[in-house]
Short mmCIF file of C-alpha atoms in Angstrom, two decimals:
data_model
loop_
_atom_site.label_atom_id
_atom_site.label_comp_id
_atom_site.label_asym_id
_atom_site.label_seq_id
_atom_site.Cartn_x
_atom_site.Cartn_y
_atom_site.Cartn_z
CA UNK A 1 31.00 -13.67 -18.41
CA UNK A 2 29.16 -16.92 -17.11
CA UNK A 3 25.45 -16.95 -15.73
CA UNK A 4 26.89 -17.93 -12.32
CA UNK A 5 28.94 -14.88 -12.26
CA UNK A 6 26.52 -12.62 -13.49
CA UNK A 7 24.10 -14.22 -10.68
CA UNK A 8 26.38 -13.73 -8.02
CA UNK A 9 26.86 -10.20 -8.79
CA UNK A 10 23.40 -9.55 -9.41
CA UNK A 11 21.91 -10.22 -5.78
CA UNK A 12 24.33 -8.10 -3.64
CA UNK A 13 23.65 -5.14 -6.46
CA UNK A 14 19.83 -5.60 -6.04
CA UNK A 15 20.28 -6.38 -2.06
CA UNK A 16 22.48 -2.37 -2.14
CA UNK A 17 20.51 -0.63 -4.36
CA UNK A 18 16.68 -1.94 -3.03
CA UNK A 19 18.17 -1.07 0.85
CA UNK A 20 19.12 2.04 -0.10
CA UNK A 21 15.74 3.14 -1.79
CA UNK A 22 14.03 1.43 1.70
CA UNK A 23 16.92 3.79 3.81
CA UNK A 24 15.76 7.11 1.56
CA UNK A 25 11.79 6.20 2.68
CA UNK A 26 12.62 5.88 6.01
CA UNK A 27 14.68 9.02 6.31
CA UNK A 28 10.95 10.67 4.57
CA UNK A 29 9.27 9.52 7.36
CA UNK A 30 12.00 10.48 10.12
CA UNK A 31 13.02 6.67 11.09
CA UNK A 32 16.66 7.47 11.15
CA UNK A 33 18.13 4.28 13.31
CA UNK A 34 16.18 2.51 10.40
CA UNK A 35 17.13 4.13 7.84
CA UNK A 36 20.91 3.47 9.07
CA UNK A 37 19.76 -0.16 9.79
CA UNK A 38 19.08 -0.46 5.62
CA UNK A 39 22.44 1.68 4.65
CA UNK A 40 24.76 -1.28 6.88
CA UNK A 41 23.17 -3.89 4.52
CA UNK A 42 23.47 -1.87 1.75
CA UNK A 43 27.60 -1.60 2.70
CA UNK A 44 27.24 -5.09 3.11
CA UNK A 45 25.98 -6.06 -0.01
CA UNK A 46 28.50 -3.90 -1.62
CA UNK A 47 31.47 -5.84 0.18
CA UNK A 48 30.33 -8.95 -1.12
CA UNK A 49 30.23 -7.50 -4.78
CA UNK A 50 34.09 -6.51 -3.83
CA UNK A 51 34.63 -9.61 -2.37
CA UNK A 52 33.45 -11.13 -5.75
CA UNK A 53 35.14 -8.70 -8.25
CA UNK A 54 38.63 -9.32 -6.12
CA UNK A 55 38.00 -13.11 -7.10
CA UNK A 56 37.49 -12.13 -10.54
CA UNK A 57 40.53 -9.81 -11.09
CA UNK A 58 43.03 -12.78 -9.40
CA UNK A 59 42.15 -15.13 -12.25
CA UNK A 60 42.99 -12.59 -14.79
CA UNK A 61 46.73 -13.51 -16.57
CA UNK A 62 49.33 -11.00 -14.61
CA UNK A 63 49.74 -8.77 -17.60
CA UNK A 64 46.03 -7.78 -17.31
CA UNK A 65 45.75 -7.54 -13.93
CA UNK A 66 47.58 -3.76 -13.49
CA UNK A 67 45.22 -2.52 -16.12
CA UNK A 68 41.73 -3.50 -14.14
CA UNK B 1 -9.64 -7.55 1.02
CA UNK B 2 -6.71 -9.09 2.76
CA UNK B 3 -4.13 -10.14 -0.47
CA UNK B 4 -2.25 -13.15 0.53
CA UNK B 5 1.33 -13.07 -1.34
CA UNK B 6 4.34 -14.97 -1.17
CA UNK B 7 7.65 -14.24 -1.62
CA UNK B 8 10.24 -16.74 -2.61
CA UNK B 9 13.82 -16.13 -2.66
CA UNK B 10 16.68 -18.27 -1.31
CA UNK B 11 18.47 -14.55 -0.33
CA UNK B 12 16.88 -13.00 2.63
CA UNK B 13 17.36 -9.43 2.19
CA UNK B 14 15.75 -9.71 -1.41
CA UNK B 15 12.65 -11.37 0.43
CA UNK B 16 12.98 -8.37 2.68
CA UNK B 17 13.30 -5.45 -0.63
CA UNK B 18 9.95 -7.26 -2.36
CA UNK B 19 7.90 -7.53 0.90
CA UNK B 20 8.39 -3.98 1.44
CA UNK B 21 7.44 -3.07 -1.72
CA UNK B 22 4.76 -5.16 -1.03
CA UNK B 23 3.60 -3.67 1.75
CA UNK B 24 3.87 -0.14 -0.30
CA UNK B 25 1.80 -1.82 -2.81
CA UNK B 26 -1.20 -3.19 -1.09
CA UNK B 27 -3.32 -2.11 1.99
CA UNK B 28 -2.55 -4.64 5.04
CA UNK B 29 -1.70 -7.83 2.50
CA UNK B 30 -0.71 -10.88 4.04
CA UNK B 31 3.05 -11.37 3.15
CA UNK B 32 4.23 -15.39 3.27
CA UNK B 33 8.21 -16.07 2.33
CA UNK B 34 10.05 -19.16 1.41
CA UNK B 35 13.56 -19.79 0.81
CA UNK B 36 13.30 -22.55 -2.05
CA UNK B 37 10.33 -23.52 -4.67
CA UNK B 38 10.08 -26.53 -2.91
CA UNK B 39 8.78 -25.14 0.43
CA UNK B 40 6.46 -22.92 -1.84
CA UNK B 41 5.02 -25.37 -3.61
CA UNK B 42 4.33 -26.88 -0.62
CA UNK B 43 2.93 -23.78 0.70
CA UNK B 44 0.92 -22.96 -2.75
CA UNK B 45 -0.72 -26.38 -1.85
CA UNK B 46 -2.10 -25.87 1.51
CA UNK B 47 -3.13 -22.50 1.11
CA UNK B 48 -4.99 -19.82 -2.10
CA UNK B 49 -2.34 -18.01 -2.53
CA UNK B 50 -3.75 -14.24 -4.46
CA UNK B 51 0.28 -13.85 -5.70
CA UNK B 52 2.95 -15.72 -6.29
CA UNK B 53 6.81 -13.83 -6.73
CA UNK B 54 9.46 -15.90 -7.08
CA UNK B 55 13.29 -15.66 -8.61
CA UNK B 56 14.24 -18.56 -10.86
CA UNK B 57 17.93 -19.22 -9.48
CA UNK B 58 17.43 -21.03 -6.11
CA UNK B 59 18.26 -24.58 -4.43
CA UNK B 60 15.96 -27.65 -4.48
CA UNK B 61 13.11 -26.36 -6.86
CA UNK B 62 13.62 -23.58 -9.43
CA UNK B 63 11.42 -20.50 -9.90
CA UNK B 64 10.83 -21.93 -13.57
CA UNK B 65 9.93 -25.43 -12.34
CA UNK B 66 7.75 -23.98 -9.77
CA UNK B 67 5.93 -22.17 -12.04
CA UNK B 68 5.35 -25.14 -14.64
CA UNK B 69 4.62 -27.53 -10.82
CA UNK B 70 2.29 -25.07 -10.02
CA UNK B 71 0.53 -24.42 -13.51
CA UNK B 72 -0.04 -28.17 -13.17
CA UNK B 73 -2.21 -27.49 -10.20
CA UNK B 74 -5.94 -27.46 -9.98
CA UNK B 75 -7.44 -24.23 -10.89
CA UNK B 76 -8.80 -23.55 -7.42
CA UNK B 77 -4.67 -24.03 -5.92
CA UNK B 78 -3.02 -21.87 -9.05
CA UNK B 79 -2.45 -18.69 -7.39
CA UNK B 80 -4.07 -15.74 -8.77
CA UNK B 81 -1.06 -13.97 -10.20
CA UNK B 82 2.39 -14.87 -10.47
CA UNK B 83 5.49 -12.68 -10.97
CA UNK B 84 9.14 -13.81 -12.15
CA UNK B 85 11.90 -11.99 -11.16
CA UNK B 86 15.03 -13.27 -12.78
CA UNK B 87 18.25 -11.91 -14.19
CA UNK B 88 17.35 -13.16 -17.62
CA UNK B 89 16.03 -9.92 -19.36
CA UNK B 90 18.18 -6.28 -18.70
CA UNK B 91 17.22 -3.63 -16.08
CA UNK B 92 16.49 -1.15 -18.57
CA UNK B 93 12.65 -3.24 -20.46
CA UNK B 94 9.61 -3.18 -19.26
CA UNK B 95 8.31 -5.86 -17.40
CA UNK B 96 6.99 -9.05 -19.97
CA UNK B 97 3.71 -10.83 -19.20
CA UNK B 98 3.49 -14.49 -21.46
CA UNK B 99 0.81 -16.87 -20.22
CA UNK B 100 -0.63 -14.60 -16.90
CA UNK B 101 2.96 -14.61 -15.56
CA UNK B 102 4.80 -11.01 -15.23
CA UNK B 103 8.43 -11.26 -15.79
CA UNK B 104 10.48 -8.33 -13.98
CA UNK B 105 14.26 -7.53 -14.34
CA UNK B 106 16.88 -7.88 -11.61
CA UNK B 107 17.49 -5.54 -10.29
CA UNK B 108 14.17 -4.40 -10.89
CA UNK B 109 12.46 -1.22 -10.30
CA UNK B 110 10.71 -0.99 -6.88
CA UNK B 111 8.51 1.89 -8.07
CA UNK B 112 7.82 -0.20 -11.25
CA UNK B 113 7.10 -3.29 -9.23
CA UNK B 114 4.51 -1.52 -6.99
CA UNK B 115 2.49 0.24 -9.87
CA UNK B 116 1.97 -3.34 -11.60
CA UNK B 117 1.14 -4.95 -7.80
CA UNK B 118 -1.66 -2.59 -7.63
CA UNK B 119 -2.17 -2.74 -11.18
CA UNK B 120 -3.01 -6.88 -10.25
CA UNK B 121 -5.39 -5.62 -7.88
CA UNK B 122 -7.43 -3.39 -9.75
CA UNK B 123 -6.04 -0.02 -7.56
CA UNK B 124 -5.32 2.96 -8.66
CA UNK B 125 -1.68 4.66 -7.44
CA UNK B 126 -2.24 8.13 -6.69
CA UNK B 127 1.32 10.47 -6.26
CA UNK B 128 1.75 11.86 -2.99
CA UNK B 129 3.69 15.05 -2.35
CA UNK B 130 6.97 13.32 -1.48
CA UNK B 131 7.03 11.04 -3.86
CA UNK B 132 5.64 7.99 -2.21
CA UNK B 133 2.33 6.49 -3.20
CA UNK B 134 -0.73 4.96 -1.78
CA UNK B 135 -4.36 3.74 -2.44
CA UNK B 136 -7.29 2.74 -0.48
CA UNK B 137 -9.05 -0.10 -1.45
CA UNK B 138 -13.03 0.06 -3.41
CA UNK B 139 -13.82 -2.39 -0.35
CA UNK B 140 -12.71 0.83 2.47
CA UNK B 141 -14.56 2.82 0.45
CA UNK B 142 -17.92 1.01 0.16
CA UNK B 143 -17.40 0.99 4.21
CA UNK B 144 -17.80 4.85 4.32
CA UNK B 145 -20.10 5.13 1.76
CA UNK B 146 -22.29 2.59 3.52
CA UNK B 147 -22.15 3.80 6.94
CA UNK B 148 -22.36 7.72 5.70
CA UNK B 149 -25.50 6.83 4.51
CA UNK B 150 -27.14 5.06 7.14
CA UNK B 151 -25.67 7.74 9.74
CA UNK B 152 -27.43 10.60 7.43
CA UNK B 153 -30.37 8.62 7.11
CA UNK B 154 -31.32 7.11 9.84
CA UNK B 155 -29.93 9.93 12.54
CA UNK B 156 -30.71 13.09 10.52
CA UNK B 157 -33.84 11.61 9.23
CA UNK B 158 -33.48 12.66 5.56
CA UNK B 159 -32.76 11.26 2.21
CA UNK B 160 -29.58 11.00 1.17
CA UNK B 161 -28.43 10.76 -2.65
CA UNK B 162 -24.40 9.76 -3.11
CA UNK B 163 -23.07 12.18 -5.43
CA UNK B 164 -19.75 10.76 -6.47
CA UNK B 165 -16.30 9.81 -4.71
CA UNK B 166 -13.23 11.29 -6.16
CA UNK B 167 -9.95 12.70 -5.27
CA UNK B 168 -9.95 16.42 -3.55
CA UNK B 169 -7.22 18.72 -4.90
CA UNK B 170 -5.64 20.77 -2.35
CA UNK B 171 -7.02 24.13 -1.16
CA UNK B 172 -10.49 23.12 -1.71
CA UNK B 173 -13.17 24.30 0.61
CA UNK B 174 -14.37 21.58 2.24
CA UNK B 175 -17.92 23.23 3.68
CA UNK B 176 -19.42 25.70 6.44
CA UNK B 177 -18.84 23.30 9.56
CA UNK B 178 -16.98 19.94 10.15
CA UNK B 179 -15.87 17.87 12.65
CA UNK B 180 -12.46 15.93 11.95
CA UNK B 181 -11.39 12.68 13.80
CA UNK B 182 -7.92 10.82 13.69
CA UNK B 183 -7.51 7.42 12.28
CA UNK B 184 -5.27 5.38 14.00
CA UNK B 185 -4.34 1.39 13.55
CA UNK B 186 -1.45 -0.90 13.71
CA UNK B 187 -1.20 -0.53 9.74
CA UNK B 188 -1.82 3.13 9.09
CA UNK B 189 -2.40 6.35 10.38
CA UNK B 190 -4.84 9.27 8.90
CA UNK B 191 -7.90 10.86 9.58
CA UNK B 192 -11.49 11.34 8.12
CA UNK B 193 -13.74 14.53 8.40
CA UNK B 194 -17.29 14.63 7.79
CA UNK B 195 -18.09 18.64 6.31
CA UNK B 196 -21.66 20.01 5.50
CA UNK B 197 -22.57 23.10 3.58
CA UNK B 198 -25.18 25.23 5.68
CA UNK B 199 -28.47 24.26 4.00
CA UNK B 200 -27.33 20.45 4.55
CA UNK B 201 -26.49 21.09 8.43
CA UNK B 202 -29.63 22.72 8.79
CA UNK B 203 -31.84 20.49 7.56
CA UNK B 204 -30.26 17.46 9.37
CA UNK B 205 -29.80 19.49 12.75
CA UNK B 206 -33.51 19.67 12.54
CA UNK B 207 -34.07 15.96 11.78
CA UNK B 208 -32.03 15.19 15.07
CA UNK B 209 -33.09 17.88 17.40
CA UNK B 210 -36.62 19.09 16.34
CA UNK B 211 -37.17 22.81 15.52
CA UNK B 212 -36.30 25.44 12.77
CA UNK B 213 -32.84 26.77 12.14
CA UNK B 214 -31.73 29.59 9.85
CA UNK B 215 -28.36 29.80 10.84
CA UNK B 216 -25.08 27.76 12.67
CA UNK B 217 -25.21 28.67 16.45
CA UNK B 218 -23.05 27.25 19.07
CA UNK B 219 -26.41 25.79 20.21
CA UNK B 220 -26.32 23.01 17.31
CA UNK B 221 -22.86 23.08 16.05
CA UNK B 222 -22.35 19.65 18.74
CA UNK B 223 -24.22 17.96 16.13
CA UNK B 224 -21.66 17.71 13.62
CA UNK B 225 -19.16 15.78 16.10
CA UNK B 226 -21.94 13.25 17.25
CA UNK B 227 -22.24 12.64 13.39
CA UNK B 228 -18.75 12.57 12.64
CA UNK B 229 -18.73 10.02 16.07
CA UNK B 230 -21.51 8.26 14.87
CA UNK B 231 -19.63 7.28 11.04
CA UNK B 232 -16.63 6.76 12.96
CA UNK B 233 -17.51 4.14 14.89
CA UNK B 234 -19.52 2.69 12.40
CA UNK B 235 -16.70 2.43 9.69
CA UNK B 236 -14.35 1.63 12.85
CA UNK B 237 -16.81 -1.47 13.66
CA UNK B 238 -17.03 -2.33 10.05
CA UNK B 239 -13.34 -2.12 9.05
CA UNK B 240 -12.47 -4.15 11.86
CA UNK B 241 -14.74 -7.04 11.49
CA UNK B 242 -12.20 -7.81 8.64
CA UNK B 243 -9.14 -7.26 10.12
CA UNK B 244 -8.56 -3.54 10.22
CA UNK B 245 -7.44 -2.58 14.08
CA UNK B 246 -8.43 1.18 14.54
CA UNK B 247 -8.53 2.53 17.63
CA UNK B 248 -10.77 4.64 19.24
CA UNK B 249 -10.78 8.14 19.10
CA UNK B 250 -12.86 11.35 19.19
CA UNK B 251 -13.55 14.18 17.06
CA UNK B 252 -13.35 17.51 16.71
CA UNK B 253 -15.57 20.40 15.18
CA UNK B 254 -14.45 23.25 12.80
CA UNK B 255 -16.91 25.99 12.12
CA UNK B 256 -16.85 29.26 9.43
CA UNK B 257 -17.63 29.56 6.14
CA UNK B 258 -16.02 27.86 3.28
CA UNK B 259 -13.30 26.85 5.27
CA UNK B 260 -9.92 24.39 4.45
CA UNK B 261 -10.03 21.49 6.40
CA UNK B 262 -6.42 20.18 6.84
CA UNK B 263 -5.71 16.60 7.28
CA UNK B 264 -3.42 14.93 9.91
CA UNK B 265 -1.45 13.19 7.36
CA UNK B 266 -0.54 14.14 3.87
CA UNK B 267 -1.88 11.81 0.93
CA UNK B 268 -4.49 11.73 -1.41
CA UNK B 269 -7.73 12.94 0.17
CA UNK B 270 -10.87 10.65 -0.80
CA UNK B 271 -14.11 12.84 -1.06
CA UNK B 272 -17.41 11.19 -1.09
CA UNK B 273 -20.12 13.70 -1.76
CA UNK B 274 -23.51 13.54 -1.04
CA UNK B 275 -26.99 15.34 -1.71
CA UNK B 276 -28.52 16.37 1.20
CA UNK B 277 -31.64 18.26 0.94
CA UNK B 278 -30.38 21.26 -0.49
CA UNK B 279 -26.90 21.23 0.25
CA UNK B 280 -23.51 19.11 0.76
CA UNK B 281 -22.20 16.59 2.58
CA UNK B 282 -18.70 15.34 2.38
CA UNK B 283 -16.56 12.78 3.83
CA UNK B 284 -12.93 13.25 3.16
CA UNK B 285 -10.27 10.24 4.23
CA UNK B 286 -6.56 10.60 4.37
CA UNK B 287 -4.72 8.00 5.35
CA UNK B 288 -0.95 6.21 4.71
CA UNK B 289 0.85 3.44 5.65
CA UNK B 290 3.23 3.26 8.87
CA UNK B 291 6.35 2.34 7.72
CA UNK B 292 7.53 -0.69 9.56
#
């Protein structure tokens, strides 16, 4: 796996799993609508990482690509 | 203490996860981002920056040539402390220090992150019930120290001897009367009670009044909320000279032997304790951070 690659996936997992943690202290304190706020960007971080792993899996040879 | 960090990341949101943590970290810190090492530097030049966090991947300067630019600098421009976070090492070591620069994981550990923040600062992180931390500053607490003193002193008219600040575990008696006043700013909310042990209200009810009392009446029990109003405003006026924002607000008085007091937040509880005469005095203070 290249450096850019493990970049790129590196920031949208950080981005999910920090927002999440900031959601779960919210929720502590009763800030729902904030807590929700931090769970969207979470969800969007995570479609990014999809968006990234789809890219991936395409440039895998055709006989690989039904196993992953 | 007002701890001037910035925060530089080209990705938003990750500016967004360290200033919270941040913001978890420290008591009211100033929190600068930038979105290349370029503007930093810039930044780092115009202004003393206390701490410096920066990722290493990013557009017109690098976190790694920022940190070699700014090690270049004067000594009086360097910032104080400077963290790395990069996704060079793996999210399960501990975080590196080589040269006065902290090297963290990414994704890091937010919990980690915040322990060696304060660690930077010389606080200590004390665990609160639901998991979440806080700490007040030495500087907050030399502000109630101080005014407790001079209050004591000056309105009860009696010698005062500090006897120690530490942290209260729960269900401890807190004294024969208080009075208990909320703590309000744009930062945090809490409150701070001032609690005497019968032999120490005595004595200063009779500095402030005149006379001889051998026991709490109704007639003198007003005397512990114009203390409590009298260190209030003091630490209020204090506090806010530099930059603290607390609002007004006034107290209230809770009489009986060896009673609880319970606080309007939960937290640590910071107990100063004081000789007076031949009892007690203490001055608990409660207070966490408003989440933003």
């Amino acid at each position: 796996m290249d450096a850019k690659l493990i970049h790129d996936m590196s920031n949208p997992l950080t981005i999910a799993h920090g927002m999440i943690g900031i959601a779960l202290s919210h929720l502590e304190s009763g800030d729902v609508q904030n807590a929700v706020n931090k769970l969207q960007k979470s969800i969007l971080a995570l479609d990014k990482l999809k968006i990234i792993l789809q890219a991936e899996r395409a440039k895998l040879p055709n006989t690989l690509k039904a196993e992953v | 203490m007002k701890e001037k960090i910035l925060i530089v990341d080209d990705e938003e949101e990750i500016r967004e996860l360290i200033a919270f943590s941040i913001e978890r970290a420290l008591v009211n810190p100033i929190v600068m981002q930038c979105g290349d090492g370029q503007e930093a530097y810039d930044c780092i030049q115009k202004e003393k920056i206390d701490l410096l966090i920066t990722d290493v991947k990013m557009p017109k300067m690098g976190g790694t040539r920022l940190v070699a630019s700014v090690n270049n600098l004067p000594a009086e421009q360097k910032p104080t402390h400077m963290i790395v976070i990069s996704i060079l090492t793996t999210p399960q070591e501990e975080p590196k220090v080589i040269n006065g620069t902290s090297f963290f994981p990414k994704p890091w550990d937010a919990s980690q992150l915040e322990t060696h923040i304060r660690h930077l600062f010389g606080l200590v992180a004390i665990d609160r019930p639901a998991g979440k931390k806080t700490e007040i500053d030495q500087s907050v607490i030399d502000v109630f120290l101080e005014a407790t003193i001079q209050v004591l002193t000056v309105t009860g008219n009696i010698s005062v001897q500090p006897d120690g600040v530490f942290m209260k575990q729960p269900d401890t008696v807190s004294g024969d009367i208080s009075a208990i006043i909320p703590m309000n700013s744009k930062e945090y909310t809490g409150s701070m009670s001032i609690s005497f042990t019968t032999p120490a209200f005595l004595e200063l009810a009779e500095g402030m009044v005149g006379g001889h009392f051998t026991e709490i009446t109704s007639d003198i029990e007003s005397a512990a909320g114009e203390l409590c109003n009298q260190l209030y405003g003091l630490v209020k006026r204090n506090l806010n000279r530099v930059g603290h924002s607390l609002a007004p607000a006034i107290p209230s008085i809770i009489s009986g032997p060896n009673h609880k007091i319970r606080h309007l937040v939960q937290g640590p509880c910071y107990t100063l304790q004081f000789q007076v005469g031949a009892g007690t005095v203490r001055v608990e203070v409660v207070i966490s951070p408003k989440l933003r």
